[in-house]
mmCIF file of C-alpha atoms in Angstrom:
data_model
loop_
_atom_site.group_PDB
_atom_site.id
_atom_site.type_symbol
_atom_site.label_atom_id
_atom_site.label_comp_id
_atom_site.label_asym_id
_atom_site.label_seq_id
_atom_site.Cartn_x
_atom_site.Cartn_y
_atom_site.Cartn_z
ATOM 1 C CA MET A 1 253.080 66.608 108.203
ATOM 2 C CA LEU A 2 250.092 65.125 108.991
ATOM 3 C CA THR A 3 248.841 62.273 106.806
ATOM 4 C CA GLY A 4 245.617 61.884 105.067
ATOM 5 C CA LEU A 5 244.523 59.761 107.997
ATOM 6 C CA ALA A 6 245.616 62.127 110.661
ATOM 7 C CA CYS A 7 243.594 64.875 108.600
ATOM 8 C CA TRP A 8 240.583 62.706 108.909
ATOM 9 C CA LEU A 9 241.314 62.110 112.573
ATOM 10 C CA LEU A 10 241.308 65.562 113.385
ATOM 11 C CA TYR A 11 238.286 66.293 111.163
ATOM 12 C CA ILE A 12 236.239 63.335 113.528
ATOM 13 C CA ALA A 13 237.685 65.044 116.721
ATOM 14 C CA SER A 14 236.548 68.478 116.178
ATOM 15 C CA TYR A 15 232.765 67.086 115.739
ATOM 16 C CA SER A 16 233.143 66.627 119.947
ATOM 17 C CA ILE A 17 230.355 69.087 120.834
ATOM 18 C CA ILE A 18 228.305 68.081 117.733
ATOM 19 C CA TYR A 19 228.493 64.450 119.211
ATOM 20 C CA ILE A 20 227.029 65.769 122.281
ATOM 21 C CA ILE A 21 224.471 67.794 120.749
ATOM 22 C CA ILE A 22 223.041 65.176 118.563
ATOM 23 C CA SER A 23 222.930 62.588 121.468
ATOM 24 C CA PHE A 24 220.796 64.891 123.531
ATOM 25 C CA CYS A 25 218.369 65.236 120.380
ATOM 26 C CA VAL A 26 217.917 61.663 119.710
ATOM 27 C CA MET A 27 217.437 61.360 123.766
ATOM 28 C CA TYR A 28 214.729 63.956 123.320
ATOM 29 C CA ASN A 29 213.153 62.937 120.039
ATOM 30 C CA CYS A 30 212.681 59.059 121.693
ATOM 31 C CA PHE A 31 211.364 60.776 124.693
ATOM 32 C CA ILE A 32 208.808 62.881 122.862
ATOM 33 C CA ASP A 33 207.762 59.650 120.871
ATOM 34 C CA PHE A 34 206.823 57.848 123.625
ATOM 35 C CA GLN A 35 204.662 60.119 125.490
ATOM 36 C CA ASN A 36 201.809 58.979 124.163
ATOM 37 C CA ILE A 37 202.421 55.338 125.659
ATOM 38 C CA ASP A 38 200.672 54.610 129.024
ATOM 39 C CA THR A 39 203.195 52.071 129.934
ATOM 40 C CA PHE A 40 205.966 54.846 129.401
ATOM 41 C CA GLN A 41 204.231 57.828 131.544
ATOM 42 C CA SER A 42 203.902 55.145 134.236
ATOM 43 C CA LEU A 43 207.747 54.912 134.720
ATOM 44 C CA SER A 44 209.598 57.168 136.765
ATOM 45 C CA ARG A 45 211.662 59.853 135.294
ATOM 46 C CA THR A 46 214.903 57.823 135.828
ATOM 47 C CA GLN A 47 213.610 54.619 134.119
ATOM 48 C CA GLN A 48 212.128 56.975 131.399
ATOM 49 C CA ILE A 49 215.639 57.903 130.394
ATOM 50 C CA ILE A 50 216.877 54.611 130.907
ATOM 51 C CA HIS A 51 213.925 53.006 128.621
ATOM 52 C CA VAL A 52 215.091 55.918 126.147
ATOM 53 C CA ALA A 53 218.577 55.162 126.162
ATOM 54 C CA TYR A 54 218.401 51.514 125.550
ATOM 55 C CA HIS A 55 215.977 51.974 123.029
ATOM 56 C CA GLU A 56 218.548 54.227 121.069
ATOM 57 C CA LYS A 57 221.447 52.283 122.238
ATOM 58 C CA VAL A 58 223.195 51.830 119.315
ATOM 59 C CA ILE A 59 223.280 55.377 117.969
ATOM 60 C CA LEU A 60 224.179 56.555 121.266
ATOM 61 C CA ILE A 61 226.891 53.933 121.732
ATOM 62 C CA VAL A 62 228.365 55.382 118.483
ATOM 63 C CA LEU A 63 228.098 58.884 119.491
ATOM 64 C CA PHE A 64 229.816 58.265 122.810
ATOM 65 C CA PHE A 65 232.774 56.326 121.008
ATOM 66 C CA LEU A 66 233.139 59.008 119.062
ATOM 67 C CA PHE A 67 233.082 61.975 121.560
ATOM 68 C CA ILE A 68 235.468 59.583 123.517
ATOM 69 C CA PHE A 69 237.891 59.505 120.603
ATOM 70 C CA SER A 70 237.517 63.359 119.994
ATOM 71 C CA ILE A 71 238.651 63.763 123.742
ATOM 72 C CA SER A 72 241.679 61.681 123.352
ATOM 73 C CA TRP A 73 242.620 63.029 120.482
ATOM 74 C CA ALA A 74 242.478 66.903 121.604
ATOM 75 C CA ARG A 75 244.773 65.383 124.037
ATOM 76 C CA TYR A 76 246.997 63.531 122.110
ATOM 77 C CA ILE A 77 247.527 66.798 120.184
ATOM 78 C CA LYS A 78 248.987 68.292 123.270
ATOM 79 C CA THR A 79 251.752 65.594 122.846
ATOM 80 C CA TRP A 80 253.305 66.261 119.556
ATOM 81 C CA LYS A 81 256.783 67.225 119.373
ATOM 82 C CA ASN A 82 257.977 70.320 117.321
ATOM 83 C CA ASN A 83 260.049 69.025 114.383
ATOM 84 C CA THR A 84 260.916 72.441 112.837
ATOM 85 C CA ARG A 85 261.575 76.250 113.350
ATOM 86 C CA ILE A 86 260.340 79.102 111.855
ATOM 87 C CA LYS A 87 261.805 82.866 111.713
ATOM 88 C CA PHE A 88 258.799 84.906 109.988
ATOM 89 C CA ARG A 89 256.837 87.485 111.732
ATOM 90 C CA MET A 90 253.299 87.570 112.188
ATOM 91 C CA SER A 91 251.313 90.588 110.747
ATOM 92 C CA ASP A 92 247.542 89.379 111.475
ATOM 93 C CA ASP A 93 245.228 87.338 113.331
ATOM 94 C CA SER A 94 243.171 85.712 111.300
ATOM 95 C CA LYS A 95 240.925 83.570 113.505
ATOM 96 C CA ILE A 96 237.659 85.567 112.606
ATOM 97 C CA ASP A 97 238.305 84.808 109.152
ATOM 98 C CA GLU A 98 239.409 81.272 109.729
ATOM 99 C CA SER A 99 236.229 80.659 112.040
ATOM 100 C CA ALA A 100 233.763 80.925 109.115
ATOM 101 C CA PHE A 101 234.557 77.098 109.099
ATOM 102 C CA ILE A 102 232.354 76.568 111.851
ATOM 103 C CA LEU A 103 229.298 77.093 109.447
ATOM 104 C CA PRO A 104 229.059 73.541 108.313
ATOM 105 C CA TYR A 105 229.094 72.109 111.885
ATOM 106 C CA ILE A 106 226.051 74.316 113.156
ATOM 107 C CA PHE A 107 224.499 73.468 109.632
ATOM 108 C CA THR A 108 224.809 69.839 110.318
ATOM 109 C CA VAL A 109 223.178 70.175 113.446
ATOM 110 C CA VAL A 110 220.362 72.553 111.865
ATOM 111 C CA THR A 111 219.585 69.914 109.144
ATOM 112 C CA PHE A 112 219.785 67.229 111.447
ATOM 113 C CA ASN A 113 216.329 65.510 111.729
ATOM 114 C CA PHE A 114 215.085 62.346 113.420
ATOM 115 C CA ASP A 115 213.660 60.312 110.300
ATOM 116 C CA ILE A 116 215.859 58.774 107.634
ATOM 117 C CA TYR A 117 216.351 61.500 105.500
ATOM 118 C CA GLY A 118 217.404 63.746 108.157
ATOM 119 C CA TRP A 119 220.277 61.163 109.091
ATOM 120 C CA ILE A 120 221.481 60.814 105.553
ATOM 121 C CA ILE A 121 221.277 64.545 105.059
ATOM 122 C CA CYS A 122 223.333 64.914 108.445
ATOM 123 C CA ILE A 123 225.820 62.281 107.137
ATOM 124 C CA LEU A 124 226.588 63.374 103.624
ATOM 125 C CA ILE A 125 227.434 67.037 105.116
ATOM 126 C CA TYR A 126 229.500 65.353 107.584
ATOM 127 C CA LEU A 127 231.397 63.588 104.971
ATOM 128 C CA SER A 128 231.570 66.407 102.014
ATOM 129 C CA VAL A 129 232.841 68.925 104.424
ATOM 130 C CA GLY A 130 235.581 65.998 105.732
ATOM 131 C CA PHE A 131 236.362 65.451 102.157
ATOM 132 C CA LEU A 132 237.109 69.456 101.776
ATOM 133 C CA PHE A 133 238.694 69.687 105.030
ATOM 134 C CA VAL A 134 241.380 66.591 104.178
ATOM 135 C CA GLN A 135 241.488 67.557 100.212
ATOM 136 C CA THR A 136 242.339 71.105 100.937
ATOM 137 C CA ARG A 137 244.336 70.934 103.860
ATOM 138 C CA LYS A 138 243.036 73.939 105.818
ATOM 139 C CA LEU A 139 243.747 72.544 108.818
ATOM 140 C CA GLN A 140 244.007 76.003 110.834
ATOM 141 C CA MET A 141 240.351 75.984 110.513
ATOM 142 C CA SER A 142 239.378 73.246 112.722
ATOM 143 C CA PRO A 143 237.184 73.869 115.316
ATOM 144 C CA ILE A 144 239.401 72.030 117.736
ATOM 145 C CA PHE A 145 241.829 75.008 117.922
ATOM 146 C CA ILE A 146 239.227 77.717 117.153
ATOM 147 C CA LEU A 147 237.187 76.411 120.347
ATOM 148 C CA SER A 148 240.664 75.750 122.311
ATOM 149 C CA ARG A 149 241.419 79.468 122.296
ATOM 150 C CA TYR A 150 244.262 79.494 119.693
ATOM 151 C CA HIS A 151 244.929 82.232 117.738
ATOM 152 C CA ILE A 152 245.440 81.749 113.979
ATOM 153 C CA LEU A 153 248.603 83.994 112.916
ATOM 154 C CA THR A 154 249.367 85.125 109.247
ATOM 155 C CA ASP A 155 252.206 86.782 107.386
ATOM 156 C CA GLY A 156 249.857 86.136 104.122
ATOM 157 C CA THR A 157 251.447 82.904 103.069
ATOM 158 C CA ASN A 158 252.350 80.901 106.334
ATOM 159 C CA LYS A 159 249.597 80.325 109.161
ATOM 160 C CA VAL A 160 250.711 79.993 112.637
ATOM 161 C CA ILE A 161 248.223 78.314 115.330
ATOM 162 C CA THR A 162 249.258 79.380 118.654
ATOM 163 C CA ARG A 163 248.047 81.005 121.872
ATOM 164 C CA ASN A 164 250.107 83.925 121.701
ATOM 165 C CA SER A 165 248.615 87.227 120.020
ATOM 166 C CA VAL A 166 250.472 88.416 116.978
ATOM 167 C CA GLU A 167 252.697 91.075 118.984
ATOM 168 C CA SER A 168 253.531 88.467 121.780
ATOM 169 C CA PHE A 169 254.706 86.075 119.111
ATOM 170 C CA ASN A 170 256.710 88.556 117.209
ATOM 171 C CA LEU A 171 258.097 89.446 120.598
ATOM 172 C CA LYS A 172 259.099 85.566 121.501
ATOM 173 C CA LEU A 173 260.541 85.943 117.681
ATOM 174 C CA ASP A 174 262.862 88.762 118.604
ATOM 175 C CA ASP A 175 264.260 87.094 121.725
ATOM 176 C CA SER A 176 264.801 83.991 119.447
ATOM 177 C CA PRO A 177 267.612 84.185 117.027
ATOM 178 C CA ASP A 178 267.256 80.704 115.715
ATOM 179 C CA GLY A 179 263.342 81.236 115.135
ATOM 180 C CA ILE A 180 260.457 79.481 117.256
ATOM 181 C CA GLU A 181 259.858 75.943 117.334
ATOM 182 C CA VAL A 182 256.816 74.742 115.873
ATOM 183 C CA ARG A 183 255.319 71.714 114.643
ATOM 184 C CA GLU A 184 254.139 71.516 110.428
ATOM 185 C CA LEU A 185 250.762 70.279 110.151
ATOM 186 C CA ALA A 186 250.622 71.200 106.394
ATOM 187 C CA LYS A 187 252.100 73.369 104.128
ATOM 188 C CA ASN A 188 252.469 76.440 105.020
ATOM 189 C CA ILE A 189 250.684 75.702 108.350
ATOM 190 C CA PHE A 190 252.492 75.113 111.421
ATOM 191 C CA ILE A 191 250.972 75.126 115.223
ATOM 192 C CA THR A 192 253.249 75.991 118.291
ATOM 193 C CA LEU A 193 253.248 73.423 121.300
ATOM 194 C CA ASP A 194 255.493 74.498 123.703
ATOM 195 C CA GLN A 195 252.597 76.410 126.073
#
């Protein structure tokens, strides 16, 4: 099972696309702010971009490292080894139901503003959703799985994150009398890593 720290790392990594969007928003806002400065207007487009990036370097560096971490963690997940076997048949694909958790991610971008209050709201949403994500152990709801085209199969109690549909998962189970190898992420949440 994943530790609390690993859950937080999974949550941070799930924001990879949001880090890029916020970076572009920061650059765009700074670019708009500098439009009224004559010396800025006299620069070439490339020099303007460099000037804006230098002006917002701290936040851009933080967002860049968060993005690189997100990509690294997503690749690291693929190196995990299966640690148990399951024999229960799945009945539903709950990917649509579970994808409702993407709303807080979208809300973070929508409420993102370029003043200090926008940053505070954005960070509060980020931390609050992260706290709920880690405390509830609803790891299957992480956009890192949903956006990677995983299905979230359920039998009503257990959930399996897999690239298989319900039918192909159950056929695979029929072909494996010892059960299907999976990795346990949290109580009643598993992921298949053999694909």
